Coordinates of C-alpha atoms and ligand atoms in Angstrom, one line a residue:
M51 CA 0.0 0.0 0.0
Q52 CA 1.3 3.4 -1.0
F53 CA 1.4 6.6 1.2
D54 CA 3.0 9.9 0.6
V55 CA 4.5 9.9 4.1
I56 CA 5.1 7.3 6.8
V57 CA 5.9 8.6 10.3
L58 CA 7.4 6.0 12.7
G59 CA 6.6 6.9 16.3
A60 CA 3.3 8.4 17.5
G61 CA 4.8 10.5 20.3
A62 CA 5.0 14.2 20.6
A63 CA 7.1 14.9 17.5
G64 CA 5.5 12.2 15.3
M65 CA 1.9 13.4 16.0
M66 CA 2.9 17.0 15.3
C67 CA 4.6 16.0 12.1
A68 CA 1.8 13.8 10.9
A69 CA -0.9 16.4 11.5
T70 CA 1.1 19.1 9.8
A71 CA 1.8 16.9 6.7
G72 CA -1.8 15.8 6.6
Q73 CA -3.0 19.4 6.7
R74 CA -0.9 19.9 3.5
G75 CA -2.9 17.2 1.8
R76 CA -0.3 14.5 2.1
R77 CA -1.5 11.0 2.6
V78 CA 0.1 10.0 6.0
L79 CA 0.5 6.7 7.8
L80 CA 1.5 7.1 11.5
L81 CA 2.8 3.9 13.1
D82 CA 3.7 3.0 16.7
H83 CA 4.5 -0.3 18.3
A84 CA 3.0 0.8 21.7
S85 CA -0.6 0.0 22.4
K86 CA -1.2 3.3 24.1
L87 CA -0.8 6.7 22.4
A88 CA 2.0 9.1 23.5
E89 CA 2.7 7.7 26.9
K90 CA 5.5 10.1 27.6
I91 CA 3.2 13.1 27.1
R92 CA 0.7 11.4 29.5
I93 CA 3.3 10.9 32.3
S94 CA 5.1 14.2 31.8
G95 CA 5.0 17.0 34.3
G96 CA 3.5 14.8 37.0
G97 CA 0.4 14.2 34.7
R98 CA 0.0 17.8 33.8
S99 CA 2.7 18.1 31.1
N100 CA 5.1 21.0 31.1
F101 CA 4.3 21.4 27.4
T102 CA 6.6 24.3 26.5
N103 CA 8.7 27.1 27.9
I104 CA 8.1 30.6 26.7
H105 CA 11.8 31.3 26.9
A106 CA 12.9 28.5 24.6
R107 CA 15.9 29.5 22.6
H108 CA 18.8 27.6 21.1
D109 CA 21.1 28.1 24.1
C110 CA 18.8 26.1 26.3
Y111 CA 19.7 23.0 24.4
V112 CA 22.7 20.6 24.7
S113 CA 24.1 19.3 21.4
D114 CA 27.3 19.1 19.4
N115 CA 25.7 22.1 17.6
P116 CA 23.1 24.0 19.6
N117 CA 22.7 26.5 16.7
F118 CA 21.1 23.7 14.8
C119 CA 17.8 24.1 16.6
R120 CA 17.5 27.9 15.8
S121 CA 15.6 27.4 12.5
A122 CA 13.0 25.0 13.7
L123 CA 12.4 27.0 17.0
A124 CA 11.9 30.1 14.8
Q125 CA 9.6 28.4 12.4
F126 CA 7.4 27.0 15.1
T127 CA 7.7 28.9 18.4
P128 CA 6.2 28.4 21.8
Q129 CA 3.6 31.0 20.9
H130 CA 2.5 28.8 17.9
F131 CA 2.0 25.8 20.2
I132 CA 0.2 28.0 22.8
A133 CA -2.2 29.2 20.1
M134 CA -3.0 25.5 19.3
V135 CA -3.6 24.8 23.0
E136 CA -5.9 27.8 23.2
R137 CA -7.8 26.9 20.0
H138 CA -8.6 23.5 21.7
G139 CA -9.8 25.3 24.8
I140 CA -7.1 23.7 27.1
A141 CA -6.6 25.7 30.3
Y142 CA -2.9 26.2 31.3
H143 CA -0.8 28.2 33.7
E144 CA 2.9 29.3 34.1
K145 CA 4.4 27.5 37.1
K146 CA 7.7 29.3 37.2
L147 CA 10.6 30.3 34.9
G148 CA 8.4 30.3 31.8
Q149 CA 7.2 26.7 32.3
L150 CA 3.7 26.2 31.0
F151 CA 1.6 23.3 32.4
C152 CA -2.0 22.1 31.7
D153 CA -4.4 23.1 34.5
D154 CA -6.1 19.7 34.4
S155 CA -4.4 16.8 32.6
S156 CA -1.7 16.0 30.0
Q157 CA -4.3 13.7 28.4
Q158 CA -5.9 16.9 27.0
L159 CA -2.7 17.4 24.9
I160 CA -2.8 13.9 23.6
D161 CA -6.5 14.3 22.6
M162 CA -5.6 17.6 21.0
L163 CA -2.9 16.1 18.8
D164 CA -5.0 13.1 18.0
A165 CA -7.8 15.4 16.9
E166 CA -5.4 17.4 14.7
C167 CA -4.2 14.1 13.1
R168 CA -7.8 12.9 12.6
D169 CA -8.9 16.2 11.1
A170 CA -5.9 16.1 8.7
G171 CA -6.9 12.5 7.6
V172 CA -3.9 10.8 9.1
D173 CA -4.2 7.0 9.2
R174 CA -2.9 6.1 12.7
R175 CA -2.1 2.5 13.7
M176 CA -1.0 1.4 17.2
G177 CA 0.5 -1.9 18.3
V178 CA 2.3 -2.3 15.0
Q179 CA 5.8 -3.9 15.0
V180 CA 8.0 -2.2 12.5
G181 CA 10.5 -4.5 10.8
E182 CA 12.8 -3.9 7.8
V183 CA 13.0 -0.5 6.3
G184 CA 14.6 -0.1 2.9
R185 CA 14.6 1.9 -0.4
S186 CA 11.7 0.8 -2.5
D187 CA 13.1 2.6 -5.6
A188 CA 15.5 5.4 -6.1
E189 CA 13.1 7.9 -4.5
G190 CA 10.9 6.0 -2.0
F191 CA 11.0 3.7 1.0
S192 CA 9.4 0.4 1.9
V193 CA 8.5 -0.4 5.5
A194 CA 7.7 -4.0 6.5
T195 CA 5.4 -4.2 9.5
S196 CA 3.3 -6.8 11.4
I197 CA 0.3 -5.6 9.4
G198 CA 1.9 -5.6 6.0
T199 CA 4.4 -3.8 3.9
F200 CA 3.9 -0.1 3.0
Q201 CA 5.6 2.2 0.5
C202 CA 6.1 5.9 0.9
Q203 CA 7.9 8.9 -0.7
S204 CA 9.0 10.4 2.6
L205 CA 9.9 8.5 5.8
V206 CA 10.0 10.4 9.1
V207 CA 11.7 8.8 12.1
A208 CA 10.2 10.0 15.4
T209 CA 10.9 7.0 17.6
G210 CA 12.3 9.1 20.5
G211 CA 15.2 8.3 22.9
L212 CA 16.1 5.5 25.2
S213 CA 14.7 6.7 28.5
I214 CA 11.9 4.8 30.3
P215 CA 12.3 1.5 28.3
Q216 CA 9.4 0.1 30.3
I217 CA 6.9 2.3 28.3
G218 CA 8.3 1.4 24.9
A219 CA 11.5 3.3 24.3
T220 CA 13.8 1.6 21.7
A221 CA 17.0 2.2 19.9
F222 CA 15.2 1.8 16.6
G223 CA 15.7 5.3 15.3
Y224 CA 19.5 5.3 16.0
Q225 CA 19.8 1.9 14.2
L226 CA 17.9 3.2 11.2
A227 CA 20.1 6.3 11.0
E228 CA 23.2 4.0 11.0
Q229 CA 21.6 1.8 8.4
F230 CA 21.3 4.8 6.1
G231 CA 24.9 6.0 6.9
L232 CA 24.0 8.8 9.3
P233 CA 26.3 9.2 12.3
V234 CA 24.9 9.0 15.8
T235 CA 26.7 10.8 18.6
K236 CA 27.5 9.3 22.0
L237 CA 24.2 8.5 23.9
D238 CA 23.8 9.0 27.6
P239 CA 20.9 9.3 30.1
A240 CA 20.2 13.0 30.8
L241 CA 17.9 15.0 33.1
V242 CA 18.7 12.1 35.5
P243 CA 19.6 11.8 39.2
L244 CA 23.3 11.4 40.1
T245 CA 24.5 8.6 42.4
F246 CA 27.0 8.9 45.3
H247 CA 30.0 6.7 45.9
V248 CA 29.3 4.0 48.6
D249 CA 30.9 6.0 51.5
D250 CA 29.0 9.2 50.6
A251 CA 25.8 7.3 50.1
A252 CA 26.0 5.8 53.6
R253 CA 26.8 9.3 55.1
F254 CA 24.0 11.1 53.4
A255 CA 21.4 8.3 53.4
P256 CA 19.7 9.6 56.5
L257 CA 19.2 12.9 54.7
A258 CA 17.0 11.4 52.0
G259 CA 14.1 13.8 51.3
V260 CA 16.0 17.0 52.3
S261 CA 15.8 19.7 49.7
L262 CA 17.9 22.9 49.5
Y263 CA 18.0 25.9 47.3
T264 CA 21.5 26.0 45.7
E265 CA 23.6 26.9 42.7
V266 CA 25.1 23.8 41.1
R267 CA 28.0 24.1 38.7
V268 CA 29.9 21.8 36.2
G269 CA 32.7 23.7 34.4
K270 CA 31.2 27.0 33.3
V271 CA 27.6 25.8 33.3
R272 CA 25.5 26.6 36.4
F273 CA 21.9 26.3 37.5
R274 CA 20.2 27.9 40.5
E275 CA 17.4 25.6 41.7
N276 CA 16.8 23.0 44.5
V277 CA 18.9 20.0 45.1
L278 CA 17.2 16.9 46.6
F279 CA 19.0 14.3 48.7
T280 CA 17.9 10.7 47.8
H281 CA 18.8 7.3 49.2
K282 CA 21.2 6.9 46.2
G283 CA 22.6 10.4 45.7
L284 CA 21.3 13.7 44.5
S285 CA 18.3 14.7 42.5
G286 CA 16.0 17.8 42.2
P287 CA 15.8 20.3 39.4
A288 CA 19.4 21.7 39.8
I289 CA 20.9 18.2 39.6
L290 CA 18.7 17.1 36.7
Q291 CA 19.8 20.2 34.8
I292 CA 23.5 19.7 35.5
S293 CA 23.3 16.0 34.7
S294 CA 22.9 16.9 31.0
Y295 CA 26.4 18.5 31.1
W296 CA 28.1 16.1 33.5
Q297 CA 30.7 13.6 32.3
P298 CA 31.8 10.6 34.4
G299 CA 34.8 11.5 36.6
Q300 CA 33.8 15.1 36.8
E301 CA 33.2 16.9 40.2
I302 CA 30.1 19.0 40.6
I303 CA 30.4 22.1 42.7
I304 CA 27.5 23.1 44.9
D305 CA 27.1 26.6 46.4
L306 CA 25.0 25.7 49.4
L307 CA 24.3 29.4 50.3
P308 CA 24.0 31.1 46.9
D309 CA 22.4 34.3 48.3
T310 CA 24.5 34.6 51.5
D311 CA 28.1 35.8 52.1
A312 CA 29.0 32.7 54.2
E313 CA 32.2 34.3 55.7
A314 CA 30.4 37.4 56.9
W315 CA 27.6 35.3 58.3
L316 CA 30.1 33.1 60.2
E317 CA 31.9 36.2 61.5
E318 CA 28.7 37.5 63.0
R319 CA 28.6 34.3 65.1
A320 CA 32.3 34.5 66.2
G321 CA 31.4 35.1 69.8
S322 CA 28.2 33.0 69.9
D323 CA 27.5 30.0 72.2
Q324 CA 25.0 28.7 69.8
L325 CA 25.9 25.5 67.8
L326 CA 26.3 26.3 64.2
A327 CA 23.9 23.5 63.2
N328 CA 21.2 25.3 65.2
A329 CA 22.0 28.7 63.9
M330 CA 21.9 27.5 60.3
G331 CA 18.1 27.1 60.7
E332 CA 17.8 30.9 60.0
L333 CA 19.4 30.2 56.6
G334 CA 16.6 27.7 55.8
W335 CA 18.8 24.6 56.5
P336 CA 16.9 21.7 58.1
K337 CA 18.7 20.8 61.4
R338 CA 19.5 17.2 60.4
F339 CA 21.2 18.4 57.2
A340 CA 23.2 21.1 59.0
E341 CA 24.4 18.6 61.6
A342 CA 25.4 15.9 59.0
W343 CA 27.0 18.4 56.7
L344 CA 29.0 20.3 59.4
E345 CA 30.0 16.9 60.9
G346 CA 31.5 16.0 57.5
Q347 CA 33.5 19.3 57.6
G348 CA 34.6 18.7 61.2
A349 CA 32.8 21.9 62.1
N350 CA 29.8 20.9 64.2
V351 CA 30.8 23.4 66.9
R352 CA 29.8 26.7 68.6
G353 CA 30.4 30.0 66.7
R354 CA 33.0 31.0 69.2
D355 CA 35.0 27.8 68.7
L356 CA 35.8 28.6 65.1
S357 CA 39.2 30.1 64.4
P358 CA 39.4 32.7 61.7
K359 CA 41.3 30.2 59.5
K360 CA 38.6 27.5 60.0
R361 CA 35.9 30.2 59.4
R362 CA 37.5 31.0 56.0
Q363 CA 37.8 27.3 55.2
L364 CA 34.2 26.6 56.2
A365 CA 32.9 29.6 54.1
E366 CA 34.8 28.3 51.1
A367 CA 33.3 24.8 51.6
L368 CA 29.8 26.3 51.9
H369 CA 30.1 28.1 48.6
H370 CA 32.1 25.4 46.8
W371 CA 31.0 22.0 48.2
R372 CA 32.7 19.5 45.8
V373 CA 30.9 16.3 45.1
L374 CA 32.2 13.5 42.9
P375 CA 29.2 11.4 41.7
N376 CA 30.0 7.9 40.6
G377 CA 27.3 7.7 37.9
T378 CA 23.6 8.3 37.1
Q379 CA 20.5 6.4 37.8
G380 CA 20.4 5.5 34.1
Y381 CA 17.7 5.3 31.5
K382 CA 15.1 3.9 33.9
K383 CA 15.1 7.3 35.7
A384 CA 16.2 9.7 33.0
E385 CA 13.8 12.1 31.4
V386 CA 15.7 12.2 28.1
T387 CA 18.7 10.8 26.1
R388 CA 21.6 13.1 25.5
G389 CA 23.1 12.7 22.0
G390 CA 21.5 11.2 19.0
V391 CA 21.4 11.4 15.2
S392 CA 24.2 13.9 14.4
T393 CA 22.9 17.3 13.3
K394 CA 25.8 17.4 10.8
A395 CA 23.8 14.9 8.7
L396 CA 20.5 16.8 8.7
S397 CA 19.2 20.0 7.3
S398 CA 18.2 22.4 10.1
K399 CA 15.6 24.0 7.9
T400 CA 13.7 20.8 7.0
M401 CA 15.1 18.0 9.3
M402 CA 15.8 15.9 6.1
A403 CA 18.9 13.9 5.9
N404 CA 21.4 15.7 3.7
D405 CA 22.5 12.6 1.8
V406 CA 19.2 10.6 1.8
P407 CA 16.4 12.6 0.2
G408 CA 13.0 11.8 1.7
L409 CA 14.4 10.6 5.1
F410 CA 13.7 12.8 8.1
F411 CA 14.6 12.6 11.8
I412 CA 12.7 14.6 14.4
G413 CA 12.3 15.0 18.2
E414 CA 14.5 13.3 20.8
V415 CA 16.2 10.9 18.4
V416 CA 18.2 13.9 17.1
D417 CA 21.2 15.1 19.0
I418 CA 19.3 18.0 20.6
T419 CA 18.6 17.8 24.3
G420 CA 16.6 20.5 26.1
W421 CA 16.9 21.8 29.6
L422 CA 14.3 20.7 32.2
G423 CA 11.3 22.9 32.0
G424 CA 9.3 22.3 28.8
Y425 CA 12.2 22.7 26.3
N426 CA 12.1 19.1 25.2
F427 CA 8.5 19.1 24.1
Q428 CA 9.1 22.5 22.4
W429 CA 11.8 20.8 20.4
A430 CA 9.5 17.9 19.5
W431 CA 6.7 20.4 18.3
S432 CA 9.2 22.6 16.4
S433 CA 11.1 19.8 14.7
G434 CA 7.9 17.8 14.0
F435 CA 6.2 20.9 12.4
V436 CA 9.2 21.7 10.2
A437 CA 9.4 18.1 8.9
G438 CA 5.7 18.0 8.4
K439 CA 5.9 21.1 6.2
N440 CA 8.7 19.5 4.0
C441 CA 8.0 15.7 3.9
Ligands
LIG39 P1 8.4 10.1 22.3 O1 9.2 9.3 23.2 O2 7.4 11.1 22.8 O3 7.7 9.2 21.2 C1 8.4 8.2 20.6 C2 7.4 7.2 20.1 O4 8.0 6.2 19.3 C3 6.7 6.4 21.3 O5 5.3 6.5 21.1 C4 7.2 5.0 21.1 O6 6.3 4.0 21.5 C5 7.5 4.9 19.6 N1 8.5 3.9 19.3 C6 9.7 3.7 19.8 N2 10.4 2.7 19.3 C7 9.5 2.3 18.3 C8 9.6 1.2 17.3 N3 10.7 0.4 17.3 N4 8.6 1.0 16.5 C9 7.5 1.8 16.5 N5 7.3 2.8 17.4 C10 8.4 3.1 18.3 N6 9.7 17.1 28.4 C11 9.1 18.3 28.5 O7 9.4 19.2 27.7 N7 8.3 18.6 29.6 C12 8.0 17.7 30.6 O8 7.2 17.9 31.5 C13 8.6 16.4 30.4 N8 8.4 15.4 31.4 C14 8.9 14.2 31.2 C15 8.6 13.2 32.2 C16 9.2 11.9 32.0 C17 8.9 10.9 33.1 C18 9.9 11.6 30.9 C19 10.4 10.2 30.6 C20 10.1 12.6 29.9 C21 9.7 13.9 30.1 N9 9.9 14.9 29.1 C22 9.4 16.1 29.3 C23 10.7 14.6 27.9 C24 9.7 14.4 26.7 O9 8.7 13.4 27.1 C25 10.4 13.9 25.5 O10 11.5 14.8 25.2 C26 9.5 13.9 24.2 O11 8.4 13.0 24.5 C27 10.2 13.4 23.0 O12 9.3 13.4 22.0 P2 9.5 12.3 20.8 O13 8.2 12.4 19.9 O14 10.8 12.6 20.1 O15 9.6 10.9 21.5

């Protein structure tokens, strides 16, 4: 059976692409191996989906070439997606930092994209196993599936990344890229909790659940947000953000008092009888965290017992607490995959492979990884739209 376009993967990017192509009058087949539609949208943002970020711009993305996403983000902006959400009467709100969430449920977004596909005449089939993909002739493709073999002029790969394999993530898109000679960059879990070495894990295990406002840094990249202690290591928005830049063996540096001059604060306590662990409550530190952390620094003492030298050392440690993670919690806990189909092999204006006319890659399978906060969905919408206009 012949189609103009086959889209592999009915997730965020695939649905946007299929609807856009269908609206142009293209005959579109949208295939997915999962039985449920767009599970990642459904579970995103705690069930309310952080569906875009009004500040999305190319430097909020990690890639060998972050400039690559400029064109798609300009062709289909957060405002374009918001307009679609409003057209469908979906109520939303800004939580913080430009992050937009549904008021009610992420299911509304899935229904919206499904309706857009239906109205555009897209033939969507779920629970379909995709097998061999090849060139049917010089121009087209053939796709063998569990429900038959299909031909198309344009093939769009929107099979996503490797995170959360339990809901259907596969390496299919990367394998297909390699089959057609497109390079794939190194893949790693990203937006993922980091794990402690055994000794640190034992020391900080009693602190699981403690959350602190910090500034976390790796190299020149820094994020101001909360850090959350877990039984295995560190999580929370600041850690998830920095994990996308972290490489094994690298220390992360945490400013535990980003809004306070620690040395001046300690000096004010120079004559005090109060234990520092108690005094730190006024800085918003939970007592059990203050005790454990100061213990680790050999400084669980009264203000008056700190020598000027020790005060300086402690202030330095408060602003530059060095932590050496031993890994991440992996794809089971990662929100996204860092790396993917190399942007060198794709046109940033159309998402088509430079050397394989008619073959497109969109969404997370491409080497574009957004920050936490709605940036990844915006990339899915933008890249999906652009491919939908050109496939
Ligand atoms: P996506 O993963 O959405 O879709 C890929 C589709 O391809 C799936 O339907 C899959 O079944 C299908 N597929 C895979 N292999 C296949 C094969 N071999 N054959 C056929 N079909 C196949 N982002 C954000 O901006 N805001 C947020 O709030 C969140 N929250 C969030 C929470 C959690 C828990 C996770 C795991 C992720 C997020 N994200 C997020 C990230 C976001 O979900 C992600 O970046 C997008 O879904 C990527 O869209 P894609 O369409 O590229 O892949």
